Every structure is written in structure tokens, then in C-alpha cells.
mmCIF file of C-alpha atoms and ligand atoms in Angstrom:
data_model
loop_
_atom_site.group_PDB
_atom_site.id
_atom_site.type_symbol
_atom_site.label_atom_id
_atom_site.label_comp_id
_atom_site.label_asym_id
_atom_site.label_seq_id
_atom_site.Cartn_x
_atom_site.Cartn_y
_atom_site.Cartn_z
ATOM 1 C CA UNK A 28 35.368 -27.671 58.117
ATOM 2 C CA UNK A 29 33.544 -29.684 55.789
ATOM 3 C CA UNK A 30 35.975 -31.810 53.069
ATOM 4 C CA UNK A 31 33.599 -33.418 51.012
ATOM 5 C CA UNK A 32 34.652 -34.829 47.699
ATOM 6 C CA UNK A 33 32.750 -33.542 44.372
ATOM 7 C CA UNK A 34 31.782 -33.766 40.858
ATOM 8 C CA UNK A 35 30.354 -30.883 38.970
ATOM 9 C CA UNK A 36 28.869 -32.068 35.818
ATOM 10 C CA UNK A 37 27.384 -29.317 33.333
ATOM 11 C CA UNK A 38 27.023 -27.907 30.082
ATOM 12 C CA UNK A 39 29.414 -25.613 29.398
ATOM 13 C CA UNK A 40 29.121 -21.692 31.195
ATOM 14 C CA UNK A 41 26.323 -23.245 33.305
ATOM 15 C CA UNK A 42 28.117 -22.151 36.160
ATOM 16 C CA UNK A 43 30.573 -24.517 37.323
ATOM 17 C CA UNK A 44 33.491 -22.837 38.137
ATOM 18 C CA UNK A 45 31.675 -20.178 39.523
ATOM 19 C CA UNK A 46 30.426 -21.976 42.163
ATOM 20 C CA UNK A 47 33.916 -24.239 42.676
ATOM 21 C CA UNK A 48 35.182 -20.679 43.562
ATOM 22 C CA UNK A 49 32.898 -19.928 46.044
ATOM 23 C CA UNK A 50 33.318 -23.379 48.005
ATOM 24 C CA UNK A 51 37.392 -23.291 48.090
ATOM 25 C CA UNK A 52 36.823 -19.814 49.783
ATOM 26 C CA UNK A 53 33.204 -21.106 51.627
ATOM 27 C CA UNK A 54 34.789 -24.291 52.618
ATOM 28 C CA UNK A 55 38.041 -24.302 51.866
ATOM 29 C CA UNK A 56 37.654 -27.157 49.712
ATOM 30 C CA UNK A 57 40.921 -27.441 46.222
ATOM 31 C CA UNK A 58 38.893 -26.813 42.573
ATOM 32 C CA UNK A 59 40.526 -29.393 40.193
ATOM 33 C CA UNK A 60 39.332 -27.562 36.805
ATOM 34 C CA UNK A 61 40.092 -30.096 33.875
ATOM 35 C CA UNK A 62 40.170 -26.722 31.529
ATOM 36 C CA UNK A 63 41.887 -24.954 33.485
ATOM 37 C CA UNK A 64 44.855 -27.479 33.634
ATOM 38 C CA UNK A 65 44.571 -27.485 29.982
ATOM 39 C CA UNK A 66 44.090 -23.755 29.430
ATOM 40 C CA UNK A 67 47.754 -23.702 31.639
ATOM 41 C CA UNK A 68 49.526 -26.630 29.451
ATOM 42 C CA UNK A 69 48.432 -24.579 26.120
ATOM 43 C CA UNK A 70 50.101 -21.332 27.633
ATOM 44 C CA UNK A 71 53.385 -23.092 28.325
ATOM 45 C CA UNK A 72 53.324 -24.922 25.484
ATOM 46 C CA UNK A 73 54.156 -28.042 26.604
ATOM 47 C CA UNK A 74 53.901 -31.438 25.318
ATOM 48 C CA UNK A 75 49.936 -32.124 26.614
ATOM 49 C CA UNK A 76 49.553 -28.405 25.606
ATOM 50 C CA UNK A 77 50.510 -29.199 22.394
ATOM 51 C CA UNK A 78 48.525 -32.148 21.860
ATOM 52 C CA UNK A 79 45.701 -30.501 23.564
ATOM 53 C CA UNK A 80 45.471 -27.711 21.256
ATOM 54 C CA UNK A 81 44.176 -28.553 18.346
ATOM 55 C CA UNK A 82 40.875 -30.175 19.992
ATOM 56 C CA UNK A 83 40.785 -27.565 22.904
ATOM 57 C CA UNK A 84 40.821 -24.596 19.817
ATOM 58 C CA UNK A 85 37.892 -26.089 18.174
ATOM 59 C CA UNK A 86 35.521 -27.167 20.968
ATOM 60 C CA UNK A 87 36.271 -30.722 20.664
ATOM 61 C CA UNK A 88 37.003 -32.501 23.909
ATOM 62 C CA UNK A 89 40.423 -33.504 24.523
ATOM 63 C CA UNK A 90 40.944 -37.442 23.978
ATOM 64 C CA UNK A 91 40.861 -39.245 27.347
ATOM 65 C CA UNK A 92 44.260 -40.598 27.851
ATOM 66 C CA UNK A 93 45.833 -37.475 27.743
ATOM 67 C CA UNK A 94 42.813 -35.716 30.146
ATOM 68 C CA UNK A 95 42.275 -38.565 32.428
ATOM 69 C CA UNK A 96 46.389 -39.312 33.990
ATOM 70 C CA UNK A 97 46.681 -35.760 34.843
ATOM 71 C CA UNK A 98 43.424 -35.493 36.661
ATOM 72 C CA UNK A 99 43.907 -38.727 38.417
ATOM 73 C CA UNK A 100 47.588 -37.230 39.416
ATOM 74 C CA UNK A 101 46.008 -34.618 40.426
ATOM 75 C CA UNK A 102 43.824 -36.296 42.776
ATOM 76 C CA UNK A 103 46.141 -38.455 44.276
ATOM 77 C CA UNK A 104 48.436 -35.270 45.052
ATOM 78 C CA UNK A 105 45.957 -33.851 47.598
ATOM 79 C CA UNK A 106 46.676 -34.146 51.402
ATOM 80 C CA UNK A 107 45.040 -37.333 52.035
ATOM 81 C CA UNK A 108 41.407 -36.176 53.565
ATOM 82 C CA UNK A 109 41.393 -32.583 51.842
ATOM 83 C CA UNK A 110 38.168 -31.931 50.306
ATOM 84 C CA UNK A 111 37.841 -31.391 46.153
ATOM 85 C CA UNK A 112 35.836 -29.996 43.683
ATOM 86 C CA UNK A 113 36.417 -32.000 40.086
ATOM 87 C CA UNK A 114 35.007 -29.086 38.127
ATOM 88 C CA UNK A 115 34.547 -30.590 34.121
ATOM 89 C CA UNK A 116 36.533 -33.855 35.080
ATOM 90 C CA UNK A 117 35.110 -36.504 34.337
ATOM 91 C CA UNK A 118 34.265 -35.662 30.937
ATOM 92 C CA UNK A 119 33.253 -39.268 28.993
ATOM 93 C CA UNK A 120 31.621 -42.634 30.450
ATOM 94 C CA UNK A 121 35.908 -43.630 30.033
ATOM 95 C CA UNK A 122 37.350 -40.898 31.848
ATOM 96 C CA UNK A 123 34.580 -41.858 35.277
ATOM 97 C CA UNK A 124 36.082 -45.543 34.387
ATOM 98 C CA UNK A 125 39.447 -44.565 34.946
ATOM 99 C CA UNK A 126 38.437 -41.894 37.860
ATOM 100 C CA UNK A 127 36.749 -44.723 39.853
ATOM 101 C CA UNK A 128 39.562 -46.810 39.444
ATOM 102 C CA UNK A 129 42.059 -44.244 41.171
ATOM 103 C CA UNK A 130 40.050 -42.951 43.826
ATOM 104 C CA UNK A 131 39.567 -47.057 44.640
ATOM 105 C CA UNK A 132 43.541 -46.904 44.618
ATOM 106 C CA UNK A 133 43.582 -43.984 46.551
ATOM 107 C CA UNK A 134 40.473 -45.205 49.158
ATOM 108 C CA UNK A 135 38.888 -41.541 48.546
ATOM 109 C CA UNK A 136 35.401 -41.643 47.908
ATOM 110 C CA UNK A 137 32.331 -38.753 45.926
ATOM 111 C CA UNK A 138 30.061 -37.515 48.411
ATOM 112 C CA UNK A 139 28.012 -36.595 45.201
ATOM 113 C CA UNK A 140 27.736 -35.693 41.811
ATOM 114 C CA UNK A 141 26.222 -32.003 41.260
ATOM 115 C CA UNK A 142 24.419 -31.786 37.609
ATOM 116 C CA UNK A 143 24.286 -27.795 37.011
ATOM 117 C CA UNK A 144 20.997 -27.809 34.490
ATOM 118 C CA UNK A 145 20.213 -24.582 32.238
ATOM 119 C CA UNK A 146 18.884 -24.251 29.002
ATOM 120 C CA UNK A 147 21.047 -22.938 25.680
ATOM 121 C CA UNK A 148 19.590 -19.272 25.107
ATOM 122 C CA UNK A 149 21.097 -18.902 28.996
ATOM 123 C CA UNK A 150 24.425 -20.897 28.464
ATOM 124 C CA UNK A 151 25.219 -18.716 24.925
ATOM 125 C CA UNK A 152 24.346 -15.529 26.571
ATOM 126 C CA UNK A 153 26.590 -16.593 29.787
ATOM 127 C CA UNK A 154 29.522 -17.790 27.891
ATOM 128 C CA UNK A 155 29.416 -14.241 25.418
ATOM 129 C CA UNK A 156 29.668 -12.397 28.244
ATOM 130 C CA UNK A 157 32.279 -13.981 30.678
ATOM 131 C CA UNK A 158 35.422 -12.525 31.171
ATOM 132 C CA UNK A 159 38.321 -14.158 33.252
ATOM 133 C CA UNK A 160 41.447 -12.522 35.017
ATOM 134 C CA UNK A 161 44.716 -13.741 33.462
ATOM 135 C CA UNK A 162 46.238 -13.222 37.135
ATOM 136 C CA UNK A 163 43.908 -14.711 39.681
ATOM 137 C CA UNK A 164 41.000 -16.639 36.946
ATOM 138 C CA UNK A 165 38.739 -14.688 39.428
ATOM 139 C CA UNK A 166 35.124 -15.050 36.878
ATOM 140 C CA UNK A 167 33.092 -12.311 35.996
ATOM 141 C CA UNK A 168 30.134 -11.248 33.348
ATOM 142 C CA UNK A 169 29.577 -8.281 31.200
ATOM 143 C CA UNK A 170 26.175 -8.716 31.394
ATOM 144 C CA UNK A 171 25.321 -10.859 34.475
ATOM 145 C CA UNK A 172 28.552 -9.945 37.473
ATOM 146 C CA UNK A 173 30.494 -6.933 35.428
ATOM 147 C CA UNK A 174 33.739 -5.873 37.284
ATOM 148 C CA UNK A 175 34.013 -2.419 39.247
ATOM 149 C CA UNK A 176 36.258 -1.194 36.166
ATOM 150 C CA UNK A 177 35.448 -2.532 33.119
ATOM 151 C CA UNK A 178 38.313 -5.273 31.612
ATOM 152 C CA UNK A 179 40.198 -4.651 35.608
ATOM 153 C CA UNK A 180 39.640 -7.604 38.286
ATOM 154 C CA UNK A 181 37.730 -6.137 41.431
ATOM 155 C CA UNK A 182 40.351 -8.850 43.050
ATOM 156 C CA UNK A 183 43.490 -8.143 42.346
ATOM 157 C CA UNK A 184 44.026 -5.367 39.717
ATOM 158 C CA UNK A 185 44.804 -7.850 36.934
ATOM 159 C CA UNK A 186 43.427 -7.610 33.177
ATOM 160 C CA UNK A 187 40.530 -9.262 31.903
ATOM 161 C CA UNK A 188 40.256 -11.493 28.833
ATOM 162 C CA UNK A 189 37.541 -13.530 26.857
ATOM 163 C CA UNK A 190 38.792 -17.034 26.292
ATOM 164 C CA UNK A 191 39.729 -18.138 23.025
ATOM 165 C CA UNK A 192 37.093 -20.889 22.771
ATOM 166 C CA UNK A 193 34.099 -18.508 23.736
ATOM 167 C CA UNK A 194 33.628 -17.258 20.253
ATOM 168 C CA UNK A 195 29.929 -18.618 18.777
ATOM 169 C CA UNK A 196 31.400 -21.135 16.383
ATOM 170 C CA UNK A 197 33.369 -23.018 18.852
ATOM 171 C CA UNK A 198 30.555 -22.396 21.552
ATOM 172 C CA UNK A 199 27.996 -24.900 19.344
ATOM 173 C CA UNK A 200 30.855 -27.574 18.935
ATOM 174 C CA UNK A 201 31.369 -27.752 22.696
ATOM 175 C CA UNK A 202 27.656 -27.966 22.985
ATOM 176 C CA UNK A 203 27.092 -30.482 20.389
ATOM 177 C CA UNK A 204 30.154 -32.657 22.433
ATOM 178 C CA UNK A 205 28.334 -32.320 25.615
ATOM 179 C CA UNK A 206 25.464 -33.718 24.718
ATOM 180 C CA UNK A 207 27.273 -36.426 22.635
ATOM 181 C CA UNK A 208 29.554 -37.739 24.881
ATOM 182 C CA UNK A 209 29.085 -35.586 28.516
ATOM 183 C CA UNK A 210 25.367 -35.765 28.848
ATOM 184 C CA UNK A 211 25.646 -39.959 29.691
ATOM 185 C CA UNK A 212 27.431 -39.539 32.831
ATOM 186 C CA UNK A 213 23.740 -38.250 34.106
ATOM 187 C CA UNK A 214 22.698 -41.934 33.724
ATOM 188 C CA UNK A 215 26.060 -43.643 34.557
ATOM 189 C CA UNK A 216 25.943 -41.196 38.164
ATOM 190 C CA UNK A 217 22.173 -41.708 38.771
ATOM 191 C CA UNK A 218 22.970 -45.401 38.856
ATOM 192 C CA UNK A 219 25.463 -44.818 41.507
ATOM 193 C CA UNK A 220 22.732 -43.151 43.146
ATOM 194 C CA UNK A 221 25.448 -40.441 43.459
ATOM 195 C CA UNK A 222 23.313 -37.838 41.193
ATOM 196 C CA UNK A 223 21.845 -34.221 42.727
ATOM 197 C CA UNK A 224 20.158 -31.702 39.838
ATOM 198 C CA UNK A 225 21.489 -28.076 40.081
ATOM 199 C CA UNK A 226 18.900 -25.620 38.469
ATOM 200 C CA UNK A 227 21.334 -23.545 37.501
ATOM 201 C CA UNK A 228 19.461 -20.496 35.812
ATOM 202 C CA UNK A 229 18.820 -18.227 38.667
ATOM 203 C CA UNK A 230 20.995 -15.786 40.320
ATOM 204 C CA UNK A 231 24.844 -16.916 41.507
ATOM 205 C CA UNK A 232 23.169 -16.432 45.120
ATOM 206 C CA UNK A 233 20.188 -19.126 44.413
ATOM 207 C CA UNK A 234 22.764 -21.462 43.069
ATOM 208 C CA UNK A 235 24.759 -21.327 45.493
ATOM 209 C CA UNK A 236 21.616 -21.738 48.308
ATOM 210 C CA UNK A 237 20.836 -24.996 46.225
ATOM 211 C CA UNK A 238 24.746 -26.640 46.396
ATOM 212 C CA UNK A 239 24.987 -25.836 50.286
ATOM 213 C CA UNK A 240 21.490 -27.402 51.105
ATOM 214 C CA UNK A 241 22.949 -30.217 48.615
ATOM 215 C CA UNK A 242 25.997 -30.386 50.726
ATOM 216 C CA UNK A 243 24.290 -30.320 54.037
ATOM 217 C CA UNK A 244 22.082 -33.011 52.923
ATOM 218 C CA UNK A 245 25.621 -35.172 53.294
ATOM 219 C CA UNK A 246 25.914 -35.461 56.773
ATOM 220 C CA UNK A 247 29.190 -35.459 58.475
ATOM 221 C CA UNK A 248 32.137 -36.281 56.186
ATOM 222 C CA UNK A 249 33.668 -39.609 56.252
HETATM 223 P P1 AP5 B 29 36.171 -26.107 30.460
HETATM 224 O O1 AP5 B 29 37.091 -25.020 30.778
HETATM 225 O O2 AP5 B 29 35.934 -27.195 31.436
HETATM 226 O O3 AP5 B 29 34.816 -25.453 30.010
HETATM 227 P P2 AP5 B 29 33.279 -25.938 30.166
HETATM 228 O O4 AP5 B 29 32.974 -27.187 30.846
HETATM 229 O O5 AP5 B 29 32.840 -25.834 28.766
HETATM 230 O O6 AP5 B 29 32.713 -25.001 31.180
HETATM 231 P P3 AP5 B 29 32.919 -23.499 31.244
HETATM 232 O O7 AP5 B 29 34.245 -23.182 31.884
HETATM 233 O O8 AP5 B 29 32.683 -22.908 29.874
HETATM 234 O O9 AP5 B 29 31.704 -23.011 32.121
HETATM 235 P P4 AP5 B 29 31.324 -23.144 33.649
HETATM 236 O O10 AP5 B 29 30.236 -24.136 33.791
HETATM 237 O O11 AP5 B 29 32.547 -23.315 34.507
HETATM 238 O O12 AP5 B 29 30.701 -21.699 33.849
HETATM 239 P P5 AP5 B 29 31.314 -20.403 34.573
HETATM 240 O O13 AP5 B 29 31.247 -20.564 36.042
HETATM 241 O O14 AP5 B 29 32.619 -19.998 33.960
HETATM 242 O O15 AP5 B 29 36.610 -26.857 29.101
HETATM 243 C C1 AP5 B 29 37.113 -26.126 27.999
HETATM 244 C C2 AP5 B 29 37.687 -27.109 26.984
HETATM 245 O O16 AP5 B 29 38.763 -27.854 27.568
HETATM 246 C C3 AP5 B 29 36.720 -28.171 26.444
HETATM 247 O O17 AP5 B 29 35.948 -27.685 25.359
HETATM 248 C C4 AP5 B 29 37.693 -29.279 26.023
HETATM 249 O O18 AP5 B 29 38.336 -28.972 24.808
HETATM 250 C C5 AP5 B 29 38.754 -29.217 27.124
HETATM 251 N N1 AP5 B 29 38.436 -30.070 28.284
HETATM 252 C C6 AP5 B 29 38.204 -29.662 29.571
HETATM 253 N N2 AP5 B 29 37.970 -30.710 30.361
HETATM 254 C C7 AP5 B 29 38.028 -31.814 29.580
HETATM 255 C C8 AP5 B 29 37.846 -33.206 29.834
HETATM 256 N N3 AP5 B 29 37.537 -33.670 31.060
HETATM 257 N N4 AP5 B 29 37.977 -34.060 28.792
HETATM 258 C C9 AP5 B 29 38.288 -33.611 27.554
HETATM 259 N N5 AP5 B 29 38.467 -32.310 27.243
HETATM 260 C C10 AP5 B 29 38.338 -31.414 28.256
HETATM 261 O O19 AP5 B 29 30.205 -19.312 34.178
HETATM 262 C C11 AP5 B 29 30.082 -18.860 32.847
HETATM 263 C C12 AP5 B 29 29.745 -17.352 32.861
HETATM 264 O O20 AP5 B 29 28.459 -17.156 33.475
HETATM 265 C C13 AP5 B 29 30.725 -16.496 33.668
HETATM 266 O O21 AP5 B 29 30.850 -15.262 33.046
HETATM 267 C C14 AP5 B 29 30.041 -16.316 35.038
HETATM 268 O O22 AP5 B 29 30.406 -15.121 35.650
HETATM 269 C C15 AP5 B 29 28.569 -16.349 34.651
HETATM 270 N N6 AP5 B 29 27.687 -16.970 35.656
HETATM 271 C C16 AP5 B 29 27.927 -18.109 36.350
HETATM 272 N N7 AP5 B 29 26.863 -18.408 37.129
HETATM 273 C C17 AP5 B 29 25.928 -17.440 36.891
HETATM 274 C C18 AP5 B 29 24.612 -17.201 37.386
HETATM 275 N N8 AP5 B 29 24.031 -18.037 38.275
HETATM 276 N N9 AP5 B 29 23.954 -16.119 36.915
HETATM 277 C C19 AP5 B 29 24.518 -15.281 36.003
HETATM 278 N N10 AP5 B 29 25.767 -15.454 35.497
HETATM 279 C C20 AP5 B 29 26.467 -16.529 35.940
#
């Protein structure tokens, strides 16, 4: 099985943790979700959930020190040689810092750095209509993937829900902060000749033709 080691950079609802799904059940690889971790902490309310919150609530991103030790942690719990999928982690030119300097603690390398591109009128229509399963976060779309049942997971019975931050208000701030301080890691990964464009605006299918050819395009992993 192939256990390579990825980034998936991206505005938000271009697709990300859709296709993170499909390669922990493709390839068997772990999704690390940086919101999803959050999302969790908020739920239970505990310390980082609480200091989370207020940022996470109102599309701002979630300052670095707090984000950045529980991803690395994260990381460095892993089987050593299990593949990964850092799905919205790293976030800010100093959350990669402080990535690079764990995996060179942990001798685990990125295989590459996927850059999911699609334009706004796409990423606001997405986001409106996504729907998640409070039991397995199985991803679906009103408009785009709707379930069997509407508001019932095809996967495992559970109820659906719209998350809290995909109302329009708090949609444009999470925009405006990945452009601000996300859309630099495009030059900081290019340099690191790391970098692989996702065009990210056809069908989940297409997208998911273009990671695998990216993925074959690897060669054997290390
Ligand atoms: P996070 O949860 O990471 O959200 P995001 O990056 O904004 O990305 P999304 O989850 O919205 O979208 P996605 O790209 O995964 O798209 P998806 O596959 O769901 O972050 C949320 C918040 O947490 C941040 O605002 C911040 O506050 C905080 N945070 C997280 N990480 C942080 C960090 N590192 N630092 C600081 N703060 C952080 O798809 C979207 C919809 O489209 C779904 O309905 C799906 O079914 C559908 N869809 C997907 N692909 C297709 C397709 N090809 N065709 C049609 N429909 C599709």
C-alpha cells in the first residue's frame, strides 16, 4: 500500500476533506483535519475548545500556538511509516515553520503539497450546501452529492447537520483569511519544489483522477 505523506492546501469547501476521505479508504492513508480537531475541542469544551471558539465562530483562523502543538502531536503519534493526509494544517507561513521543524524531529518527510484551486461563485455554492454526519463526518451536498434520505447519512444512519461557520457572513471572513494569511504557503511550497495544482471544480470523480495521477507521479514511497 502506498503511505505517502501529504498536504492539502485550499480555500475553504474546495474539496479537501472530501478527497482526504476517499484516500484513508483508497489507500488507507490517517486524515489529520486541523478543523476537525477543533470542531471536537469546541464540542467538549475544553480548554483549546474554549480558546478556539471565539476565532473558530467568526471565521477567523485560530492563532498558531494553540493550532500548531496539537497538529505536530498529532503527527508524531502515527505508527512511524503510516501514511497522512494534513487536511487545512498548515494554515500560516508560522505554522509550516513549526511543521518542518517536527517532521525534521520526527525524520518523516511530504511527498507533496496538493493546492485544490476553484473559484468563489463554486466555493459559496459548495459550502451552502454541505452537510456533515455528526456520527461518522461522512460529507455530503444538497446540491452537488445529496444523501439517499434527505438530513440521514447513506453510511451509517446518523443525522445530518450544517456547520456553524457555513452561514454567508462567516463564509467571506474565512475567505478574506485565506487569502490573507493561507494563500502564501503557494509560494513558500513552490520553493520547496513540493507544490502540485488541484483544479478542483469538476466532478468529485475528476478530482480524484487528478490526486491519484499526482500520487503516482511519486514513485515508490520512501
Ligand atoms: P476547516 O474545517 O479546515 O475548514 P476549511 O479549510 O475552511 O475547509 P472546509 O472544511 O470548509 O472545506 P473542504 O476544502 O474540506 O471542502 P469539503 O470537502 O468539505 O476550518 C474551519 C475553521 O477552523 C477555520 O475557519 C479556522 O477557524 C479553524 N482552523 C482550522 N484549521 C486551522 C489552522 N490550521 N489554523 C488556524 N485555524 C484553523 O467540500 C465542501 C462541500 O463541497 C461538501 O458539501 C462536499 O460534499 C462538496 N464537494 C466536495 N468536492 C466536490 C466536487 N468536486 N464537486 C461537487 N461538490 C463537491
Amino acid at each position: 500500500m502506498r503511505q505517502v505523506r501529504l498536504i492539502f492546501l485550499g480555500p475553504p469547501g474546495s474539496g479537501k476533506g472530501t478527497q482526504a476521505q476517499r484516500l484513508v479508504v483508497r489507500l488507507g492513508l490517517v486524515q489529520l483535519s486541523s478543523g476537525d480537531v477543533l470542531r471536537r475541542e469546541i464540542q467538549a469544551a475544553t480548554e483549546i475548545g474554549k480558546q478556539a471558539a471565539g476565532y473558530y465562530n467568526v471565521g477567523a483562523l485560530v492563532p498558531d500556538d494553540i493550532v500548531s502543538g496539537v497538529m505536530v502531536a498529532a503527527v508524531g503519534a502515527l505508527p512511524p511509516g503510516t501514511g497522512f493526509v494534513l487536511d487545512g494544517f498548515p494554515r500560516t507561513v508560522p505554522q509550516a515553520e513549526v511543521l518542518e521543524r517536527g517532521l525534521t524531529a520526527l525524520q518523516v518527510t511530504i511527498d507533496a503539497v496538493l493546492d485544490f484551486r476553484l473559484d468563489d461563485a463554486l466555493i459559496i455554492r459548495r459550502i451552502g450546501g454541505r452537510r456533515i454526519c455528526t456520527r461518522c463526518n461522512a460529507l455530503y451536498n444538497a446540491e452537488f452529492s445529496p444523501p439517499r434520505q434527505a438530513g440521514v447519512c447513506d453510511r451509517c444512519g446518523g443525522p445530518l447537520t450544517q456547520r456553524a461557520d457555513d452561514v454567508e457572513s462567516v463564509v467571506a471572513a474565512r475567505l478574506d483569511a485565506y487569502r490573507r494569511q493561507t494563500a502564501p504557503l503557494v509560494e513558500y511550497y513552490q520553493r520547496r519544489g513540493l507544490l502540485h495544482p488541484v483544479d478542483a471544480g469538476g466532478p468529485v470523480d475528476g478530482v480524484a483522477a487528478q490526486v491519484a495521477a499526482i500520487i503516482a507521479s511519486l514513485g515508490p514511497a520512501a
